[in-house]
Amino acid sequence: MDKAVCVVMAAPVREVAEEQAEMVTQILYGESMDVLESGKYWSKIKMHFDGYEGWVDSRQIRPVSEQDLATRKVSTITENFQTVIMKQGRTLLSMGSEVEFPTVVSRRSHDLRESIVLTAQELLNIPYLWGGRSFFGVDCSGFVHLVYKINGIKMPRDSYQQAEIGTPLTFLEESQPGDLAFFENKDGRIIHVGIMMENQKIIHASGKVRIDTLDSQGIFNKEINEHSHKLRFVRDVIGS
């Protein structure tokens, strides 16, 4: 099967091979993929990091041999964004991008849970973007996906998939920073996710990356003075 890597800052991955189609996720610079179908303008790909499939502009990826992919050594950018010099010139890359040269690994804390929360806080006020998973815009599960990647943890892409990993907690009061809280719609379908902080605070992407209070009913938004999301459960995805 053909392989490729992304050669732009953040390539939109679309549901179907059309410019106007829904962006279901993004693939960041340097991330690798299988090429399931290849065409002049569109390629169907499967991302190696999380197995997500979709269509990308063929001009935004570069073919690589299986041998080169197996032997290449990459570093993940952990700063919010970083300017790097490429053959094509100066390029601005988002955190989460993968580069084939050493970069500063900025682990926020020796404690993994604390590091996850500190990473999440660096994205405060980043705008909500459906399908986004970069410093320039995220959706709720893309936010979680990116924060955990920066901290060395592979996470499924969508919230309903993320809700299947880890251990469910019996009581909200058992939650620790770095746990994930999931929220449902009136039909019981998982539609939202956020990262737990201390004192039952939650950081999540809704309109923008923001911090709100969580109680047994769900997320309480002080700006509108009501609960914005109905709590389904909290899961420990890290372990002790």
Coordinates of N, CA and C in Angstrom, one line a residue:
M1 N 0.8 -1.2 0.0 CA 0.0 0.0 0.0 C 0.9 1.2 0.0
D2 N 0.5 2.3 -0.8 CA 1.3 3.5 -0.9 C 1.2 4.3 0.4
K3 N 2.3 5.0 0.7 CA 2.4 5.8 1.9 C 2.6 7.3 1.6
A4 N 2.3 8.2 2.5 CA 2.5 9.6 2.2 C 2.6 10.3 3.5
V5 N 3.2 11.6 3.5 CA 3.2 12.5 4.6 C 2.6 13.8 4.2
C6 N 2.1 14.5 5.2 CA 1.5 15.8 5.0 C 2.6 16.9 4.8
V7 N 2.4 17.8 3.8 CA 3.4 18.8 3.5 C 2.9 20.2 3.7
V8 N 1.7 20.4 4.3 CA 1.2 21.7 4.6 C 1.0 21.7 6.1
M9 N 0.7 22.9 6.6 CA 0.6 23.1 8.1 C -0.5 22.3 8.7
A10 N -1.7 22.3 8.0 CA -2.8 21.5 8.5 C -3.7 21.2 7.3
A11 N -3.7 20.0 6.7 CA -4.5 19.7 5.6 C -5.9 19.3 6.0
P12 N -7.0 19.9 5.4 CA -8.3 19.4 5.7 C -8.5 18.0 5.2
V13 N -9.1 17.2 6.0 CA -9.5 15.8 5.6 C -11.0 15.8 5.5
R14 N -11.5 15.6 4.3 CA -13.0 15.8 4.0 C -13.7 14.5 3.9
E15 N -15.0 14.5 4.1 CA -15.8 13.3 4.1 C -15.9 12.7 2.7
V16 N -16.0 13.6 1.7 CA -16.0 13.1 0.3 C -15.0 14.0 -0.5
A17 N -14.7 13.6 -1.7 CA -13.7 14.3 -2.5 C -14.2 15.6 -3.2
E18 N -14.6 16.6 -2.3 CA -15.1 17.9 -2.8 C -14.6 19.0 -1.9
E19 N -14.3 20.1 -2.5 CA -13.8 21.3 -1.7 C -14.9 21.7 -0.7
Q20 N -16.1 21.6 -1.1 CA -17.2 22.1 -0.2 C -17.7 21.1 0.8
A21 N -17.1 19.9 0.8 CA -17.5 18.8 1.7 C -17.1 19.1 3.1
E22 N -17.8 18.4 4.0 CA -17.5 18.6 5.5 C -16.1 18.2 5.8
M23 N -15.4 19.1 6.6 CA -14.1 18.7 7.1 C -14.2 17.9 8.3
V24 N -13.8 16.6 8.3 CA -14.0 15.7 9.4 C -12.9 15.7 10.4
T25 N -11.7 16.1 9.9 CA -10.5 16.2 10.8 C -9.4 16.9 10.0
Q26 N -8.3 17.1 10.6 CA -7.1 17.6 9.9 C -5.9 16.7 10.1
I27 N -5.0 16.7 9.1 CA -3.8 16.0 9.3 C -2.7 17.1 9.3
L28 N -1.8 17.0 10.3 CA -0.8 18.0 10.5 C 0.5 17.7 9.8
Y29 N 1.3 18.8 9.6 CA 2.5 18.6 8.9 C 3.4 17.5 9.4
G30 N 3.8 16.6 8.5 CA 4.7 15.5 8.8 C 4.0 14.3 9.3
E31 N 2.7 14.3 9.6 CA 2.0 13.1 10.0 C 1.9 12.2 8.7
S32 N 1.9 10.9 9.0 CA 2.0 9.9 7.9 C 0.6 9.2 7.7
M33 N 0.5 8.6 6.6 CA -0.8 8.0 6.2 C -0.6 6.9 5.2
D34 N -1.6 6.0 5.1 CA -1.7 5.1 4.0 C -2.6 5.8 2.9
V35 N -2.2 5.6 1.7 CA -3.0 6.1 0.6 C -3.9 5.0 0.0
L36 N -5.2 5.1 0.3 CA -6.1 4.0 -0.1 C -6.5 4.1 -1.6
E37 N -6.7 5.4 -2.0 CA -7.0 5.7 -3.4 C -6.2 7.0 -3.8
S38 N -5.7 7.0 -5.0 CA -4.9 8.1 -5.4 C -5.4 8.7 -6.7
G39 N -5.6 10.0 -6.8 CA -6.0 10.7 -8.0 C -5.2 12.0 -8.2
K40 N -5.5 12.6 -9.3 CA -4.8 13.8 -9.7 C -5.1 14.9 -8.7
Y41 N -6.3 15.0 -8.2 CA -6.7 16.1 -7.3 C -7.1 15.7 -5.9
W42 N -7.5 14.4 -5.8 CA -8.0 13.9 -4.5 C -7.4 12.6 -4.2
S43 N -7.0 12.3 -2.9 CA -6.6 11.0 -2.5 C -7.3 10.6 -1.2
K44 N -7.8 9.4 -1.2 CA -8.4 8.9 0.0 C -7.3 8.3 0.9
I45 N -7.2 8.7 2.2 CA -6.1 8.3 3.1 C -6.6 7.7 4.4
K46 N -5.7 7.0 5.0 CA -6.0 6.5 6.4 C -4.8 6.9 7.3
M47 N -5.1 7.8 8.3 CA -4.0 8.3 9.1 C -3.4 7.2 10.0
H48 N -2.1 7.2 10.1 CA -1.4 6.2 10.9 C -1.6 6.5 12.4
F49 N -1.7 7.7 12.8 CA -1.8 8.0 14.2 C -3.1 7.5 14.9
D50 N -4.2 7.7 14.2 CA -5.5 7.3 14.8 C -6.4 6.5 13.9
G51 N -5.9 6.1 12.7 CA -6.7 5.3 11.8 C -7.9 6.0 11.1
Y52 N -7.9 7.3 11.2 CA -9.1 8.1 10.6 C -8.9 8.1 9.1
E53 N -10.1 8.0 8.4 CA -10.1 8.0 7.0 C -10.8 9.2 6.4
G54 N -10.4 9.6 5.2 CA -11.1 10.7 4.6 C -10.3 11.1 3.3
W55 N -10.7 12.2 2.7 CA -10.2 12.6 1.4 C -9.4 13.9 1.6
V56 N -8.2 13.9 1.0 CA -7.3 15.1 1.1 C -7.0 15.6 -0.3
D57 N -6.6 16.8 -0.4 CA -6.1 17.4 -1.7 C -4.8 16.7 -2.0
S58 N -4.6 16.1 -3.1 CA -3.4 15.3 -3.4 C -2.2 16.2 -3.4
R59 N -2.3 17.5 -3.6 CA -1.2 18.4 -3.6 C -0.7 18.7 -2.2
Q60 N -1.4 18.3 -1.2 CA -1.0 18.6 0.2 C -0.4 17.5 0.9
I61 N -0.1 16.4 0.1 CA 0.6 15.3 0.7 C 1.8 14.9 -0.3
R62 N 2.8 14.2 0.2 CA 3.9 13.8 -0.6 C 4.1 12.3 -0.4
P63 N 4.2 11.5 -1.5 CA 4.5 10.1 -1.4 C 5.8 9.8 -0.8
V64 N 5.9 8.8 0.0 CA 7.1 8.3 0.6 C 7.2 6.8 0.5
S65 N 8.4 6.2 0.4 CA 8.5 4.8 0.4 C 8.3 4.2 1.8
E66 N 7.9 2.9 1.8 CA 7.6 2.3 3.0 C 8.9 2.2 3.9
Q67 N 10.1 2.0 3.2 CA 11.4 1.9 3.8 C 11.7 3.3 4.5
D68 N 11.5 4.4 3.7 CA 11.8 5.7 4.3 C 10.9 6.0 5.5
L69 N 9.7 5.6 5.4 CA 8.8 5.9 6.5 C 9.2 5.1 7.7
A70 N 9.6 3.8 7.5 CA 10.0 3.0 8.6 C 11.3 3.5 9.3
T71 N 12.2 4.1 8.6 CA 13.5 4.5 9.1 C 13.5 6.0 9.6
R72 N 12.5 6.8 9.2 CA 12.6 8.2 9.5 C 12.4 8.4 11.0
K73 N 13.1 9.4 11.5 CA 13.0 9.8 12.9 C 12.4 11.1 13.0
V74 N 11.2 11.2 13.7 CA 10.6 12.5 13.8 C 10.4 13.0 15.3
S75 N 10.3 14.3 15.4 CA 10.0 14.9 16.7 C 8.6 15.6 16.6
T76 N 7.9 15.6 17.7 CA 6.6 16.3 17.7 C 6.8 17.7 18.3
I77 N 6.3 18.7 17.5 CA 6.3 20.0 18.0 C 5.4 20.2 19.2
T78 N 5.9 20.6 20.4 CA 5.1 20.7 21.6 C 4.8 22.2 21.9
E79 N 5.4 23.1 21.3 CA 5.1 24.5 21.5 C 3.8 24.8 20.8
N80 N 3.1 25.9 21.1 CA 1.9 26.3 20.5 C 2.0 26.3 19.0
F81 N 3.0 27.0 18.5 CA 3.4 27.0 17.1 C 4.9 27.3 17.0
Q82 N 5.5 26.9 15.9 CA 6.9 27.1 15.7 C 7.2 27.4 14.2
T83 N 8.1 28.4 14.0 CA 8.5 28.7 12.7 C 9.7 27.9 12.3
V84 N 9.7 27.2 11.2 CA 10.8 26.4 10.8 C 11.2 26.7 9.4
I85 N 12.5 26.5 9.1 CA 13.0 26.7 7.7 C 13.0 25.4 6.9
M86 N 12.2 25.4 5.9 CA 12.2 24.3 5.0 C 12.8 24.6 3.6
K87 N 12.9 23.6 2.8 CA 13.5 23.9 1.4 C 12.6 24.9 0.7
Q88 N 11.3 24.9 1.0 CA 10.4 25.8 0.3 C 10.4 27.1 0.9
G89 N 11.1 27.3 2.0 CA 11.1 28.6 2.7 C 10.6 28.5 4.1
R90 N 10.3 29.6 4.8 CA 9.9 29.7 6.2 C 8.4 29.2 6.3
T91 N 8.2 28.3 7.2 CA 6.9 27.7 7.4 C 6.5 27.8 8.9
L92 N 5.2 28.1 9.1 CA 4.7 28.2 10.5 C 3.9 26.9 10.7
L93 N 4.3 26.1 11.8 CA 3.7 24.8 12.1 C 3.0 24.9 13.4
S94 N 1.9 24.1 13.5 CA 1.1 24.0 14.8 C 1.8 23.0 15.7
M95 N 1.5 23.1 17.0 CA 1.8 22.0 17.9 C 1.2 20.7 17.4
G96 N 1.9 19.6 17.6 CA 1.4 18.3 17.1 C 1.9 18.0 15.8
S97 N 2.5 18.9 15.1 CA 3.2 18.6 13.8 C 4.4 17.7 14.0
E98 N 4.8 17.0 13.0 CA 6.0 16.1 13.1 C 7.1 16.5 12.2
V99 N 8.3 16.7 12.7 CA 9.4 17.2 11.9 C 10.6 16.3 12.0
E100 N 11.4 16.2 10.9 CA 12.5 15.2 10.9 C 13.8 15.9 11.3
F101 N 13.7 16.6 12.4 CA 14.9 17.1 13.1 C 14.6 17.4 14.5
P102 N 15.6 17.4 15.4 CA 15.3 17.6 16.8 C 14.6 18.9 17.1
T103 N 13.6 18.9 18.0 CA 12.9 20.1 18.4 C 12.8 20.0 20.0
V104 N 12.6 21.2 20.5 CA 12.5 21.2 22.0 C 11.2 20.5 22.5
V105 N 11.4 19.5 23.3 CA 10.3 18.8 23.9 C 9.9 19.5 25.2
S106 N 8.8 20.2 25.2 CA 8.4 21.1 26.3 C 7.3 20.4 27.1
R107 N 7.7 19.3 27.9 CA 6.8 18.7 28.8 C 6.5 19.7 30.0
R108 N 5.3 20.0 30.2 CA 4.9 21.1 31.1 C 5.2 20.7 32.6
S109 N 5.2 19.4 32.9 CA 5.4 19.0 34.2 C 5.9 17.5 34.2
H110 N 6.6 17.1 35.3 CA 7.0 15.7 35.4 C 5.7 14.8 35.7
D111 N 4.7 15.4 36.2 CA 3.5 14.7 36.5 C 2.6 14.7 35.2
L112 N 2.2 13.6 34.7 CA 1.5 13.5 33.5 C 0.1 14.2 33.5
R113 N -0.6 14.0 34.6 CA -1.9 14.7 34.7 C -1.8 16.2 34.7
E114 N -0.8 16.7 35.5 CA -0.6 18.1 35.5 C -0.2 18.7 34.1
S115 N 0.7 17.9 33.5 CA 1.2 18.3 32.1 C 0.0 18.4 31.1
I116 N -0.9 17.5 31.2 CA -2.1 17.5 30.3 C -2.9 18.7 30.5
V117 N -3.1 19.1 31.8 CA -3.9 20.3 32.1 C -3.2 21.5 31.7
L118 N -1.9 21.6 31.9 CA -1.1 22.8 31.5 C -1.1 22.9 30.0
T119 N -1.0 21.8 29.3 CA -1.0 21.9 27.8 C -2.4 22.4 27.4
A120 N -3.4 21.9 27.9 CA -4.8 22.3 27.6 C -5.0 23.8 27.8
Q121 N -4.4 24.3 28.9 CA -4.6 25.7 29.2 C -3.9 26.6 28.3
E122 N -2.8 26.1 27.6 CA -2.1 26.9 26.6 C -3.0 27.2 25.4
L123 N -4.1 26.4 25.2 CA -5.0 26.6 24.1 C -6.2 27.4 24.4
L124 N -6.3 27.9 25.6 CA -7.4 28.7 26.0 C -7.7 29.8 25.0
N125 N -9.0 29.9 24.6 CA -9.5 31.0 23.7 C -9.2 30.7 22.2
I126 N -8.6 29.5 21.9 CA -8.5 29.1 20.5 C -9.9 28.9 20.0
P127 N -10.2 29.3 18.8 CA -11.6 29.2 18.3 C -12.0 27.8 18.0
Y128 N -13.3 27.6 18.2 CA -13.9 26.3 17.8 C -13.9 26.2 16.3
L129 N -13.5 25.0 15.8 CA -13.5 24.8 14.4 C -13.9 23.3 14.2
W130 N -15.0 23.1 13.5 CA -15.5 21.7 13.3 C -14.4 20.9 12.5
G131 N -14.0 19.8 13.0 CA -12.9 19.0 12.3 C -11.5 19.5 12.7
G132 N -11.4 20.6 13.4 CA -10.0 21.1 13.7 C -9.3 20.4 14.8
R133 N -8.0 20.3 14.6 CA -7.1 19.7 15.6 C -5.7 20.4 15.6
S134 N -5.7 21.7 15.5 CA -4.4 22.4 15.4 C -4.6 23.7 16.3
F135 N -3.4 24.4 16.5 CA -3.4 25.6 17.3 C -4.4 26.7 16.7
F136 N -4.7 26.5 15.5 CA -5.5 27.6 14.8 C -7.0 27.3 14.8
G137 N -7.4 26.2 15.5 CA -8.8 25.9 15.6 C -9.0 24.4 15.9
V138 N -9.9 24.1 16.9 CA -10.2 22.8 17.3 C -11.7 22.5 17.5
D139 N -12.1 21.3 17.3 CA -13.4 20.9 17.9 C -13.2 20.2 19.2
C140 N -14.3 19.8 19.9 CA -14.1 19.3 21.2 C -13.2 18.0 21.3
S141 N -13.4 17.1 20.4 CA -12.6 15.9 20.4 C -11.2 16.1 19.8
G142 N -11.1 17.0 18.9 CA -9.8 17.4 18.3 C -8.9 18.0 19.3
F143 N -9.5 18.8 20.2 CA -8.8 19.5 21.3 C -8.2 18.4 22.2
V144 N -9.0 17.4 22.6 CA -8.5 16.3 23.5 C -7.5 15.5 22.8
H145 N -7.7 15.2 21.5 CA -6.8 14.4 20.7 C -5.4 15.1 20.6
L146 N -5.4 16.4 20.4 CA -4.2 17.2 20.3 C -3.4 17.3 21.6
V147 N -4.1 17.6 22.7 CA -3.5 17.7 24.0 C -2.9 16.4 24.4
Y148 N -3.5 15.3 24.2 CA -3.0 14.0 24.6 C -1.8 13.6 23.7
K149 N -1.9 14.0 22.4 CA -0.7 13.6 21.6 C 0.5 14.4 22.0
I150 N 0.4 15.6 22.4 CA 1.5 16.4 22.9 C 2.2 15.7 24.1
N151 N 1.3 15.0 24.9 CA 1.8 14.4 26.1 C 2.1 12.9 25.9
G152 N 2.2 12.5 24.6 CA 2.7 11.1 24.3 C 1.6 10.1 24.4
I153 N 0.3 10.4 24.3 CA -0.7 9.5 24.4 C -1.6 9.4 23.2
K154 N -1.7 8.3 22.6 CA -2.6 8.1 21.4 C -4.0 8.1 21.8
M155 N -4.8 8.8 21.2 CA -6.2 8.9 21.5 C -7.1 8.8 20.2
P156 N -8.2 8.1 20.3 CA -9.1 8.0 19.1 C -9.5 9.5 18.7
R157 N -10.0 9.7 17.5 CA -10.3 11.0 17.0 C -11.6 11.6 17.5
D158 N -12.7 10.8 17.5 CA -14.0 11.3 17.8 C -14.4 11.0 19.3
S159 N -15.3 11.9 19.8 CA -15.7 11.8 21.2 C -16.3 10.4 21.5
Y160 N -17.2 9.9 20.6 CA -17.8 8.6 20.9 C -16.8 7.5 21.0
Q161 N -15.7 7.6 20.2 CA -14.6 6.6 20.3 C -13.8 6.8 21.5
Q162 N -13.5 8.0 21.9 CA -12.8 8.3 23.1 C -13.5 7.8 24.4
A163 N -14.9 7.8 24.3 CA -15.7 7.4 25.4 C -15.6 5.9 25.7
E164 N -14.9 5.2 24.8 CA -14.8 3.7 25.0 C -13.5 3.3 25.6
I165 N -12.6 4.2 25.9 CA -11.4 3.8 26.5 C -11.3 4.2 28.0
G166 N -10.4 3.6 28.7 CA -10.3 3.9 30.1 C -11.3 3.3 31.0
T167 N -11.3 3.8 32.2 CA -12.2 3.2 33.3 C -13.3 4.2 33.7
P168 N -14.5 3.8 33.7 CA -15.6 4.8 34.1 C -15.5 5.0 35.6
L169 N -15.8 6.2 36.1 CA -15.8 6.5 37.5 C -17.2 6.4 38.0
T170 N -17.4 6.0 39.3 CA -18.7 5.9 39.9 C -19.2 7.3 40.2
F171 N -18.4 8.1 40.8 CA -18.8 9.4 41.2 C -17.9 10.5 40.6
L172 N -18.5 11.6 40.3 CA -17.8 12.8 39.8 C -16.7 13.2 40.7
E173 N -16.9 13.1 42.0 CA -16.0 13.5 43.0 C -14.7 12.7 43.0
E174 N -14.7 11.5 42.3 CA -13.5 10.7 42.2 C -12.6 11.2 41.1
S175 N -13.0 12.1 40.3 CA -12.3 12.5 39.1 C -11.0 13.2 39.5
Q176 N -10.0 13.1 38.6 CA -8.7 13.8 38.8 C -8.4 14.6 37.5
P177 N -7.5 15.5 37.6 CA -7.1 16.3 36.5 C -6.6 15.3 35.4
G178 N -7.0 15.6 34.1 CA -6.6 14.7 33.0 C -7.6 13.6 32.7
D179 N -8.6 13.4 33.6 CA -9.7 12.5 33.2 C -10.5 13.2 32.2
L180 N -11.3 12.4 31.5 CA -12.2 12.9 30.4 C -13.7 12.8 30.8
A181 N -14.4 13.9 30.7 CA -15.8 13.9 30.9 C -16.6 13.9 29.6
F182 N -17.6 13.1 29.5 CA -18.4 12.9 28.2 C -19.8 13.4 28.5
F183 N -20.4 13.9 27.4 CA -21.7 14.5 27.5 C -22.6 13.9 26.3
E184 N -23.9 13.9 26.6 CA -24.8 13.2 25.7 C -25.9 14.2 25.2
N185 N -26.6 13.8 24.1 CA -27.8 14.6 23.7 C -29.0 13.9 24.2
K186 N -30.2 14.3 23.8 CA -31.4 13.8 24.4 C -31.7 12.3 24.0
D187 N -30.9 11.9 22.9 CA -31.1 10.5 22.5 C -30.0 9.6 23.1
G188 N -29.2 10.1 24.0 CA -28.2 9.3 24.7 C -26.9 9.2 23.9
R189 N -26.7 9.9 22.8 CA -25.5 9.8 22.0 C -24.5 10.7 22.5
I190 N -23.2 10.2 22.6 CA -22.1 11.0 23.0 C -21.8 12.1 22.0
I191 N -21.8 13.4 22.4 CA -21.7 14.5 21.5 C -20.6 15.5 21.9
H192 N -20.0 15.3 23.1 CA -19.1 16.3 23.6 C -18.1 15.7 24.6
V193 N -16.9 16.3 24.7 CA -15.9 15.8 25.6 C -15.1 16.9 26.1
G194 N -14.6 16.8 27.3 CA -13.7 17.8 27.9 C -12.7 17.2 28.9
I195 N -11.7 18.0 29.3 CA -10.7 17.5 30.2 C -10.9 18.0 31.6
M196 N -10.9 17.1 32.5 CA -11.1 17.5 33.9 C -9.9 18.3 34.5
M197 N -10.2 19.2 35.4 CA -9.2 20.0 36.1 C -9.4 19.8 37.6
E198 N -8.7 20.5 38.4 CA -9.0 20.5 39.9 C -10.3 21.2 40.2
N199 N -10.9 20.8 41.3 CA -12.1 21.4 41.9 C -13.3 21.4 40.9
Q200 N -13.4 20.2 40.2 CA -14.5 20.0 39.3 C -14.7 21.1 38.2
K201 N -13.6 21.6 37.8 CA -13.5 22.5 36.6 C -13.2 21.7 35.4
I202 N -13.7 22.1 34.3 CA -13.5 21.4 33.0 C -13.0 22.4 32.0
I203 N -12.0 21.9 31.1 CA -11.6 22.7 30.0 C -12.0 22.0 28.7
H204 N -12.7 22.7 27.9 CA -13.3 22.1 26.7 C -13.4 23.1 25.6
A205 N -13.7 22.6 24.4 CA -13.9 23.5 23.2 C -15.4 23.6 22.9
S206 N -15.9 24.8 23.2 CA -17.3 25.0 22.9 C -17.4 26.5 22.5
G207 N -17.4 26.9 21.2 CA -17.3 28.2 20.8 C -15.9 28.7 20.8
K208 N -15.2 28.3 21.8 CA -13.7 28.5 21.9 C -13.3 27.5 23.0
V209 N -12.0 27.4 23.2 CA -11.5 26.6 24.3 C -11.7 27.5 25.6
R210 N -12.4 26.9 26.6 CA -12.8 27.6 27.7 C -12.8 26.7 29.0
I211 N -12.9 27.4 30.1 CA -13.0 26.6 31.4 C -14.3 26.9 32.0
D212 N -15.0 25.9 32.4 CA -16.3 26.0 33.1 C -16.4 25.1 34.3
T213 N -17.5 25.2 35.0 CA -17.7 24.3 36.2 C -18.5 23.1 35.8
L214 N -18.2 22.0 36.4 CA -18.9 20.7 36.1 C -19.6 20.2 37.4
D215 N -20.9 19.9 37.3 CA -21.6 19.3 38.4 C -22.3 18.0 37.9
S216 N -23.1 17.4 38.8 CA -23.7 16.1 38.4 C -24.6 16.2 37.2
Q217 N -25.1 17.4 36.9 CA -26.0 17.6 35.8 C -25.2 17.8 34.5
G218 N -24.1 18.5 34.6 CA -23.3 18.7 33.4 C -22.5 20.0 33.5
I219 N -22.2 20.6 32.4 CA -21.4 21.8 32.4 C -22.3 23.0 32.6
F220 N -21.9 23.8 33.6 CA -22.6 25.1 33.9 C -21.9 26.2 33.3
N221 N -22.5 26.9 32.4 CA -21.9 28.1 31.7 C -22.4 29.3 32.4
K222 N -21.5 30.0 33.1 CA -21.9 31.2 33.8 C -22.4 32.4 32.9
E223 N -21.9 32.4 31.7 CA -22.2 33.5 30.8 C -23.7 33.4 30.4
I224 N -24.2 32.2 30.3 CA -25.6 32.1 29.9 C -26.5 31.7 31.1
N225 N -25.8 31.4 32.2 CA -26.4 31.1 33.5 C -27.3 29.8 33.4
E226 N -26.8 28.8 32.7 CA -27.5 27.5 32.6 C -26.5 26.4 32.2
H227 N -27.0 25.2 32.3 CA -26.2 24.1 31.9 C -26.2 24.0 30.3
S228 N -25.0 23.8 29.8 CA -24.9 23.8 28.3 C -24.7 22.4 27.8
H229 N -24.3 21.4 28.6 CA -24.0 20.1 28.2 C -24.4 19.1 29.3
K230 N -25.1 18.0 28.9 CA -25.6 17.1 29.9 C -24.6 16.0 30.1
L231 N -24.1 15.8 31.4 CA -23.1 14.8 31.7 C -23.6 13.4 31.6
R232 N -22.8 12.6 30.9 CA -23.0 11.1 30.8 C -22.2 10.4 31.8
F233 N -20.8 10.6 31.7 CA -19.9 9.9 32.7 C -18.6 10.5 32.5
V234 N -17.7 10.2 33.5 CA -16.3 10.6 33.5 C -15.5 9.3 33.5
R235 N -14.4 9.3 32.7 CA -13.5 8.2 32.5 C -12.1 8.5 32.8
D236 N -11.4 7.6 33.6 CA -10.0 7.7 33.8 C -9.3 7.1 32.6
V237 N -8.6 7.9 31.8 CA -8.0 7.3 30.6 C -6.5 7.3 30.8
I238 N -6.0 7.6 32.0 CA -4.6 7.6 32.3 C -4.2 6.5 33.2
G239 N -5.0 6.2 34.3 CA -4.6 5.3 35.3 C -3.9 6.0 36.4
S240 N -3.6 5.3 37.5 CA -3.0 5.9 38.6 C -1.5 6.3 38.3

